[in-house]
Short mmCIF file of C-alpha atoms in Angstrom, two decimals:
data_model
loop_
_atom_site.label_atom_id
_atom_site.label_comp_id
_atom_site.label_asym_id
_atom_site.label_seq_id
_atom_site.Cartn_x
_atom_site.Cartn_y
_atom_site.Cartn_z
CA MET A 1 -35.77 78.91 156.89
CA PRO A 2 -36.49 81.55 157.82
CA VAL A 3 -35.68 81.65 161.51
CA ILE A 4 -37.01 84.64 163.44
CA ARG A 5 -35.57 85.22 166.91
CA VAL A 6 -37.13 87.64 169.33
CA GLU A 7 -35.31 88.84 172.44
CA MET A 8 -37.66 90.76 174.72
CA PHE A 9 -38.62 91.26 178.35
CA GLU A 10 -41.09 88.79 179.87
CA ARG A 11 -44.55 88.56 178.32
CA THR A 12 -47.64 86.41 178.99
CA GLN A 13 -48.12 83.12 177.17
CA GLU A 14 -51.10 84.70 175.40
CA GLN A 15 -48.92 87.51 174.08
CA LYS A 16 -46.27 85.07 172.88
CA ARG A 17 -48.94 83.01 171.14
CA ASP A 18 -50.26 86.11 169.33
CA LEU A 19 -46.76 87.31 168.54
CA ALA A 20 -45.75 84.00 166.92
CA ARG A 21 -48.87 84.00 164.77
CA GLU A 22 -48.58 87.63 163.67
CA LEU A 23 -44.84 87.57 162.94
CA THR A 24 -45.39 84.50 160.78
CA GLU A 25 -48.20 86.19 158.86
CA ALA A 26 -46.14 89.38 158.45
CA PHE A 27 -43.29 87.35 156.99
CA ILE A 28 -45.49 85.59 154.45
CA ARG A 29 -47.26 88.82 153.39
CA THR A 30 -43.97 90.58 152.68
CA CYS A 31 -41.48 87.88 151.72
CA GLY A 32 -43.62 84.91 150.70
CA GLY A 33 -42.66 81.35 151.49
CA ASN A 34 -44.18 78.32 153.12
CA LYS A 35 -45.86 78.92 156.48
CA ASP A 36 -44.58 75.69 158.05
CA ALA A 37 -41.00 76.58 157.21
CA ILE A 38 -41.11 79.69 159.40
CA LYS A 39 -39.52 79.03 162.77
CA ILE A 40 -39.69 81.46 165.68
CA LEU A 41 -37.56 81.37 168.81
CA ILE A 42 -38.50 83.63 171.71
CA THR A 43 -35.98 84.50 174.41
CA GLU A 44 -37.26 86.35 177.44
CA VAL A 45 -34.50 88.48 178.91
CA ASP A 46 -34.20 89.37 182.60
CA LYS A 47 -33.94 93.13 183.27
CA ASN A 48 -30.75 92.36 185.18
CA ASN A 49 -29.16 91.14 181.96
CA TRP A 50 -29.93 93.96 179.54
CA ALA A 51 -28.23 97.35 179.54
CA SER A 52 -28.43 100.50 177.47
CA GLY A 53 -26.29 103.59 177.88
CA GLY A 54 -24.02 101.52 180.12
CA VAL A 55 -26.71 100.98 182.78
CA ILE A 56 -28.48 97.71 183.58
CA THR A 57 -32.23 98.12 182.99
CA ALA A 58 -33.16 96.85 186.48
CA ASP A 59 -31.06 99.68 187.97
CA LYS A 60 -32.79 102.46 186.03
CA LYS A 61 -35.28 104.76 187.75
CA ASP A 62 -38.06 106.14 185.65
CA MET B 1 -26.70 99.68 167.26
CA PRO B 2 -24.31 98.49 168.34
CA VAL B 3 -25.48 95.39 170.20
CA ILE B 4 -22.89 93.70 172.41
CA ARG B 5 -23.70 90.20 173.64
CA VAL B 6 -21.73 88.52 176.36
CA GLU B 7 -21.98 84.79 177.04
CA MET B 8 -20.21 83.90 180.28
CA PHE B 9 -20.48 81.78 183.40
CA GLU B 10 -22.47 83.19 186.30
CA ARG B 11 -21.33 86.46 187.86
CA THR B 12 -22.64 88.70 190.65
CA GLN B 13 -25.03 91.52 189.86
CA GLU B 14 -22.28 93.96 190.87
CA GLN B 15 -19.92 92.44 188.30
CA LYS B 16 -22.57 92.62 185.58
CA ARG B 17 -23.24 96.26 186.46
CA ASP B 18 -19.54 97.11 186.16
CA LEU B 19 -19.17 95.05 183.00
CA ALA B 20 -22.04 96.84 181.25
CA ARG B 21 -20.59 100.24 182.13
CA GLU B 22 -17.02 99.40 181.11
CA LEU B 23 -17.90 97.65 177.83
CA THR B 24 -19.99 100.68 176.89
CA GLU B 25 -17.11 103.05 177.65
CA ALA B 26 -14.64 100.84 175.77
CA PHE B 27 -16.88 100.91 172.73
CA ILE B 28 -17.19 104.70 172.72
CA ARG B 29 -13.45 105.23 173.24
CA THR B 30 -12.53 103.04 170.28
CA CYS B 31 -15.44 103.24 167.85
CA GLY B 32 -17.28 106.41 168.84
CA GLY B 33 -21.05 106.67 168.73
CA ASN B 34 -23.88 107.66 171.02
CA LYS B 35 -23.78 106.12 174.49
CA ASP B 36 -27.55 105.52 174.66
CA ALA B 37 -27.49 103.58 171.39
CA ILE B 38 -25.21 100.92 172.87
CA LYS B 39 -27.19 97.87 173.96
CA ILE B 40 -25.71 95.02 175.96
CA LEU B 41 -27.23 91.60 176.47
CA ILE B 42 -25.68 89.28 179.05
CA THR B 43 -26.35 85.54 178.96
CA GLU B 44 -25.12 83.50 181.89
CA VAL B 45 -24.33 79.97 180.76
CA ASP B 46 -24.62 76.89 182.97
CA LYS B 47 -21.43 74.80 183.14
CA ASN B 48 -23.55 71.84 182.06
CA ASN B 49 -24.21 73.57 178.75
CA TRP B 50 -20.74 74.61 177.66
CA ALA B 51 -18.08 72.25 176.31
CA SER B 52 -14.56 72.58 175.01
CA GLY B 53 -12.43 69.81 173.61
CA GLY B 54 -15.56 67.67 173.46
CA VAL B 55 -16.07 67.67 177.26
CA ILE B 56 -18.83 69.47 179.18
CA THR B 57 -17.23 72.00 181.57
CA ALA B 58 -19.11 70.65 184.61
CA ASP B 59 -17.49 67.25 184.00
CA LYS B 60 -13.93 68.56 183.94
CA LYS B 61 -11.61 68.03 186.89
CA ASP B 62 -9.05 70.67 187.58
CA MET C 1 -15.63 81.41 177.64
CA PRO C 2 -16.56 84.16 177.66
CA VAL C 3 -17.62 84.92 174.11
CA ILE C 4 -18.31 88.58 173.33
CA ARG C 5 -20.15 89.33 170.09
CA VAL C 6 -20.39 92.83 168.69
CA GLU C 7 -22.85 93.75 165.96
CA MET C 8 -22.14 97.21 164.61
CA PHE C 9 -21.95 99.24 161.42
CA GLU C 10 -18.69 99.12 159.46
CA ARG C 11 -15.51 100.33 161.17
CA THR C 12 -11.85 100.52 160.15
CA GLN C 13 -9.50 97.64 160.91
CA GLU C 14 -7.69 99.93 163.35
CA GLN C 15 -10.92 100.55 165.25
CA LYS C 16 -11.70 96.84 165.38
CA ARG C 17 -8.19 96.12 166.67
CA ASP C 18 -8.57 98.70 169.45
CA LEU C 19 -12.09 97.50 170.24
CA ALA C 20 -10.98 93.88 170.65
CA ARG C 21 -8.18 94.89 173.00
CA GLU C 22 -10.27 97.24 175.12
CA LEU C 23 -13.31 94.95 175.44
CA THR C 24 -10.98 92.18 176.58
CA GLU C 25 -9.37 94.44 179.19
CA ALA C 26 -12.78 95.69 180.36
CA PHE C 27 -13.92 92.11 180.86
CA ILE C 28 -10.89 91.14 182.93
CA ARG C 29 -11.07 94.29 185.09
CA THR C 30 -14.71 93.67 186.00
CA CYS C 31 -15.24 89.91 185.83
CA GLY C 32 -11.75 88.45 186.09
CA GLY C 33 -10.69 85.38 184.15
CA ASN C 34 -7.93 84.33 181.83
CA LYS C 35 -7.17 86.74 178.97
CA ASP C 36 -6.64 84.00 176.38
CA ALA C 37 -10.04 82.50 177.11
CA ILE C 38 -11.84 85.67 176.00
CA LYS C 39 -13.13 85.33 172.46
CA ILE C 40 -14.57 88.23 170.47
CA LEU C 41 -16.60 87.98 167.29
CA ILE C 42 -17.30 91.16 165.34
CA THR C 43 -20.12 91.30 162.81
CA GLU C 44 -20.34 94.39 160.63
CA VAL C 45 -23.94 95.02 159.64
CA ASP C 46 -25.02 96.70 156.39
CA LYS C 47 -27.33 99.71 156.91
CA ASN C 48 -29.75 97.97 154.54
CA ASN C 49 -30.13 95.16 157.07
CA TRP C 50 -30.77 97.03 160.30
CA ALA C 51 -34.03 98.78 161.19
CA SER C 52 -35.36 100.70 164.15
CA GLY C 53 -38.86 102.08 164.52
CA GLY C 54 -39.87 99.95 161.53
CA VAL C 55 -37.57 101.79 159.10
CA ILE C 56 -34.41 100.43 157.50
CA THR C 57 -31.42 102.59 158.55
CA ALA C 58 -30.29 103.20 154.96
CA ASP C 59 -33.69 104.74 154.21
CA LYS C 60 -33.57 107.24 157.06
CA LYS C 61 -32.86 110.88 156.32
CA ASP C 62 -31.19 113.03 158.92
CA MET D 1 -35.44 95.98 173.43
CA PRO D 2 -36.88 94.07 171.78
CA VAL D 3 -34.41 92.87 169.19
CA ILE D 4 -35.85 90.83 166.32
CA ARG D 5 -33.40 88.91 164.15
CA VAL D 6 -34.40 87.37 160.86
CA GLU D 7 -32.24 84.79 159.09
CA MET D 8 -33.54 84.13 155.59
CA PHE D 9 -32.44 83.59 152.02
CA GLU D 10 -31.81 86.67 149.88
CA ARG D 11 -34.70 89.10 149.31
CA THR D 12 -35.07 92.41 147.48
CA GLN D 13 -34.53 95.67 149.33
CA GLU D 14 -38.24 96.40 148.86
CA GLN D 15 -39.14 93.14 150.60
CA LYS D 16 -36.77 93.87 153.47
CA ARG D 17 -38.26 97.35 153.85
CA ASP D 18 -41.79 95.92 154.03
CA LEU D 19 -40.69 93.14 156.36
CA ALA D 20 -39.09 95.56 158.83
CA ARG D 21 -42.23 97.70 158.92
CA GLU D 22 -44.66 94.81 159.29
CA LEU D 23 -42.68 92.90 161.93
CA THR D 24 -42.49 96.10 163.98
CA GLU D 25 -46.24 96.66 163.69
CA ALA D 26 -46.93 93.00 164.55
CA PHE D 27 -44.81 93.32 167.68
CA ILE D 28 -46.60 96.47 168.89
CA ARG D 29 -50.06 95.01 168.20
CA THR D 30 -49.38 91.88 170.25
CA CYS D 31 -46.81 92.87 172.88
CA GLY D 32 -47.07 96.64 173.10
CA GLY D 33 -44.06 98.87 173.64
CA ASN D 34 -42.45 101.87 172.04
CA LYS D 35 -42.00 101.69 168.26
CA ASP D 36 -38.55 103.30 168.28
CA ALA D 37 -37.25 100.74 170.74
CA ILE D 38 -37.86 97.88 168.32
CA LYS D 39 -34.66 96.89 166.56
CA ILE D 40 -34.54 94.47 163.62
CA LEU D 41 -31.46 92.78 162.23
CA ILE D 42 -31.75 90.93 158.93
CA THR D 43 -29.17 88.33 157.93
CA GLU D 44 -29.37 86.97 154.39
CA VAL D 45 -28.00 83.44 154.30
CA ASP D 46 -26.32 81.87 151.29
CA LYS D 47 -27.89 78.57 150.18
CA ASN D 48 -24.42 77.05 150.48
CA ASN D 49 -24.49 77.75 154.22
CA TRP D 50 -27.85 76.35 155.25
CA ALA D 51 -28.68 72.65 155.53
CA SER D 52 -31.68 70.62 156.56
CA GLY D 53 -31.83 66.84 156.82
CA GLY D 54 -28.04 66.82 156.59
CA VAL D 55 -27.98 68.26 153.05
CA ILE D 56 -26.83 71.75 152.05
CA THR D 57 -29.75 73.62 150.41
CA ALA D 58 -27.75 74.51 147.29
CA ASP D 59 -27.20 70.78 146.68
CA LYS D 60 -30.88 69.86 146.80
CA LYS D 61 -32.81 69.07 143.64
CA ASP D 62 -36.46 69.90 143.61
CA MET E 1 -35.70 72.17 166.03
CA PRO E 2 -32.94 71.65 166.65
CA VAL E 3 -30.93 74.45 165.07
CA ILE E 4 -27.17 73.98 164.97
CA ARG E 5 -25.06 77.02 164.16
CA VAL E 6 -21.40 76.79 163.32
CA GLU E 7 -19.11 79.80 163.33
CA MET E 8 -15.75 78.94 161.82
CA PHE E 9 -13.04 80.24 159.49
CA GLU E 10 -13.51 79.68 155.76
CA ARG E 11 -13.77 76.10 154.51
CA THR E 12 -14.30 74.49 151.10
CA GLN E 13 -17.80 73.67 149.91
CA GLU E 14 -16.89 69.99 150.14
CA GLN E 15 -15.96 70.38 153.80
CA LYS E 16 -19.19 72.21 154.55
CA ARG E 17 -21.18 69.47 152.82
CA ASP E 18 -19.46 66.78 154.91
CA LEU E 19 -19.81 68.83 158.08
CA ALA E 20 -23.57 69.30 157.60
CA ARG E 21 -24.07 65.57 157.05
CA GLU E 22 -21.92 64.47 159.98
CA LEU E 23 -23.28 66.97 162.50
CA THR E 24 -26.79 65.86 161.60
CA GLU E 25 -25.89 62.20 162.09
CA ALA E 26 -24.12 62.96 165.38
CA PHE E 27 -27.23 64.71 166.65
CA ILE E 28 -29.54 61.83 165.79
CA ARG E 29 -27.20 59.22 167.29
CA THR E 30 -27.01 61.03 170.61
CA CYS E 31 -30.28 62.95 170.99
CA GLY E 32 -32.66 61.23 168.60
CA GLY E 33 -35.24 63.11 166.59
CA ASN E 34 -36.32 63.47 162.99
CA LYS E 35 -33.52 64.03 160.48
CA ASP E 36 -35.46 66.57 158.41
CA ALA E 37 -36.10 68.71 161.47
CA ILE E 38 -32.39 69.32 162.00
CA LYS E 39 -31.34 72.69 160.61
CA ILE E 40 -27.73 73.81 160.29
CA LEU E 41 -26.51 77.34 159.67
CA ILE E 42 -22.85 77.87 158.83
CA THR E 43 -21.23 81.28 159.25
CA GLU E 44 -17.73 81.71 157.89
CA VAL E 45 -15.88 84.34 159.90
CA ASP E 46 -13.17 86.58 158.51
CA LYS E 47 -9.89 86.46 160.50
CA ASN E 48 -10.15 90.23 160.78
CA ASN E 49 -13.35 89.81 162.80
CA TRP E 50 -12.33 87.25 165.39
CA ALA E 51 -10.08 87.92 168.37
CA SER E 52 -8.75 85.93 171.29
CA GLY E 53 -6.63 87.26 174.12
CA GLY E 54 -7.49 90.77 172.92
CA VAL E 55 -5.74 90.33 169.56
CA ILE E 56 -7.44 90.06 166.15
CA THR E 57 -6.55 86.68 164.58
CA ALA E 58 -5.32 88.24 161.33
CA ASP E 59 -2.74 90.22 163.34
CA LYS E 60 -1.27 87.20 165.10
CA LYS E 61 2.12 85.83 164.11
CA ASP E 62 2.71 82.18 164.60
CA MET F 1 -12.93 78.91 166.91
CA PRO F 2 -15.01 77.20 165.89
CA VAL F 3 -18.05 77.82 168.07
CA ILE F 4 -20.93 75.38 167.65
CA ARG F 5 -24.26 76.40 169.17
CA VAL F 6 -27.12 73.97 169.54
CA GLU F 7 -30.67 75.11 170.27
CA MET F 8 -32.88 72.15 171.13
CA PHE F 9 -35.62 70.99 173.46
CA GLU F 10 -34.59 69.64 176.85
CA ARG F 11 -32.33 66.59 176.96
CA THR F 12 -30.68 64.58 179.75
CA GLN F 13 -27.20 65.46 180.94
CA GLU F 14 -26.01 62.14 179.52
CA GLN F 15 -27.34 63.08 176.07
CA LYS F 16 -25.68 66.50 176.22
CA ARG F 17 -22.39 64.87 177.23
CA ASP F 18 -22.56 62.49 174.26
CA LEU F 19 -23.67 65.26 171.92
CA ALA F 20 -20.73 67.52 172.85
CA ARG F 21 -18.25 64.70 172.28
CA GLU F 22 -19.73 63.57 168.96
CA LEU F 23 -20.19 67.05 167.48
CA THR F 24 -16.56 67.79 168.32
CA GLU F 25 -15.39 64.58 166.64
CA ALA F 26 -17.59 65.26 163.59
CA PHE F 27 -16.05 68.70 163.22
CA ILE F 28 -12.48 67.42 163.38
CA ARG F 29 -13.17 64.57 160.92
CA THR F 30 -14.62 66.91 158.29
CA CYS F 31 -12.95 70.27 158.86
CA GLY F 32 -9.80 69.47 160.82
CA GLY F 33 -8.47 71.72 163.54
CA ASN F 34 -7.43 71.49 167.15
CA LYS F 35 -9.84 69.64 169.44
CA ASP F 36 -9.39 72.03 172.36
CA ALA F 37 -10.30 75.01 170.19
CA ILE F 38 -13.78 73.65 169.53
CA LYS F 39 -16.34 75.28 171.80
CA ILE F 40 -19.94 74.11 172.09
CA LEU F 41 -22.80 76.04 173.65
CA ILE F 42 -26.08 74.23 174.26
CA THR F 43 -29.31 76.15 174.78
CA GLU F 44 -32.34 74.17 175.86
CA VAL F 45 -35.50 75.86 174.60
CA ASP F 46 -38.86 75.70 176.36
CA LYS F 47 -41.71 74.46 174.15
CA ASN F 48 -43.56 77.64 175.06
CA ASN F 49 -40.86 79.66 173.31
CA TRP F 50 -40.54 77.91 169.97
CA ALA F 51 -43.07 78.15 167.14
CA SER F 52 -43.38 76.77 163.65
CA GLY F 53 -46.15 77.54 161.18
CA GLY F 54 -47.21 80.39 163.47
CA VAL F 55 -48.11 78.07 166.36
CA ILE F 56 -46.23 77.71 169.66
CA THR F 57 -45.01 74.10 170.02
CA ALA F 58 -46.58 73.64 173.47
CA ASP F 59 -49.99 74.44 171.94
CA LYS F 60 -49.77 71.81 169.20
CA LYS F 61 -51.75 68.61 169.46
CA ASP F 62 -50.46 65.53 167.76
#
């Protein structure tokens, strides 16, 4: 504990590395706790599998 | 908000497109809210990773 | 399978009843499958526990 | 997108407010994106419902 | 790692204690790993928030 | 109900088969219930997507 889960579109390994470090630091700064106890699970979501407003993201034109 | 997550076996992109649209409409009809605020995340699950009755689905004979 | 999870702010029991029925029907219409196999889990989220744009919903004025 | 979920033991509302703000800022610094699109869901877990090493946390002596 | 999550109807604290211990042992027997690394999160679901076949469990007669 | 979800690093199909069977038996022994109602979802997590102590597992040396 805690477990932080992030669902996001694809990122580079460098971005995921920075994200894991900074989320962990943000947690400790605001909620305290032991750094090693903080677990982070990243799930990269395909744009064919995420919808908002009833429309799949991959189908949106912008 | 809301977030609707669907875990299911593999479907076609056309089925996922229809599913996203119809779940969104079903939510608005019954619970109200702003269409754009409705987020849907689809996870397609491999039959090697889902079990019922203690048996992996891919191992079942039917 | 499938499992549909809905995270939303509090609703009435009547709304949840209608939501469960209509999500189930929407799934069958678009993806097929056996009605009894469709499982729905509703989680009602407190406005103190949901944030967007870095601000807890309960703290937003509008 | 993204959705960040935090499962942790109980915190004060002030801590949750700070956490939501800092996780959002950490995400933008490392992965970019639009601030308003970042959703955070906090789940506070009872120590009777979390175990490690096969032992429920509330039962541990330390 | 691993994280095991259990969503179930309400149980006694004694049952949850036994469940946490036995799931942990079952994991080690079959998949190996370090006992202390195994985390279990139990979520007790209200029968008003779970549906199958389009019907909320609390509304079912049996 | 119940639904048991396991997030773990990659395992063989034989290990997943044994895990599904043993978790199901552990649940019935401790919490009772109908074997066929027990659903298990396994998610195998890439070591690039799991962090503890702010460090991605794939980056750790030990």
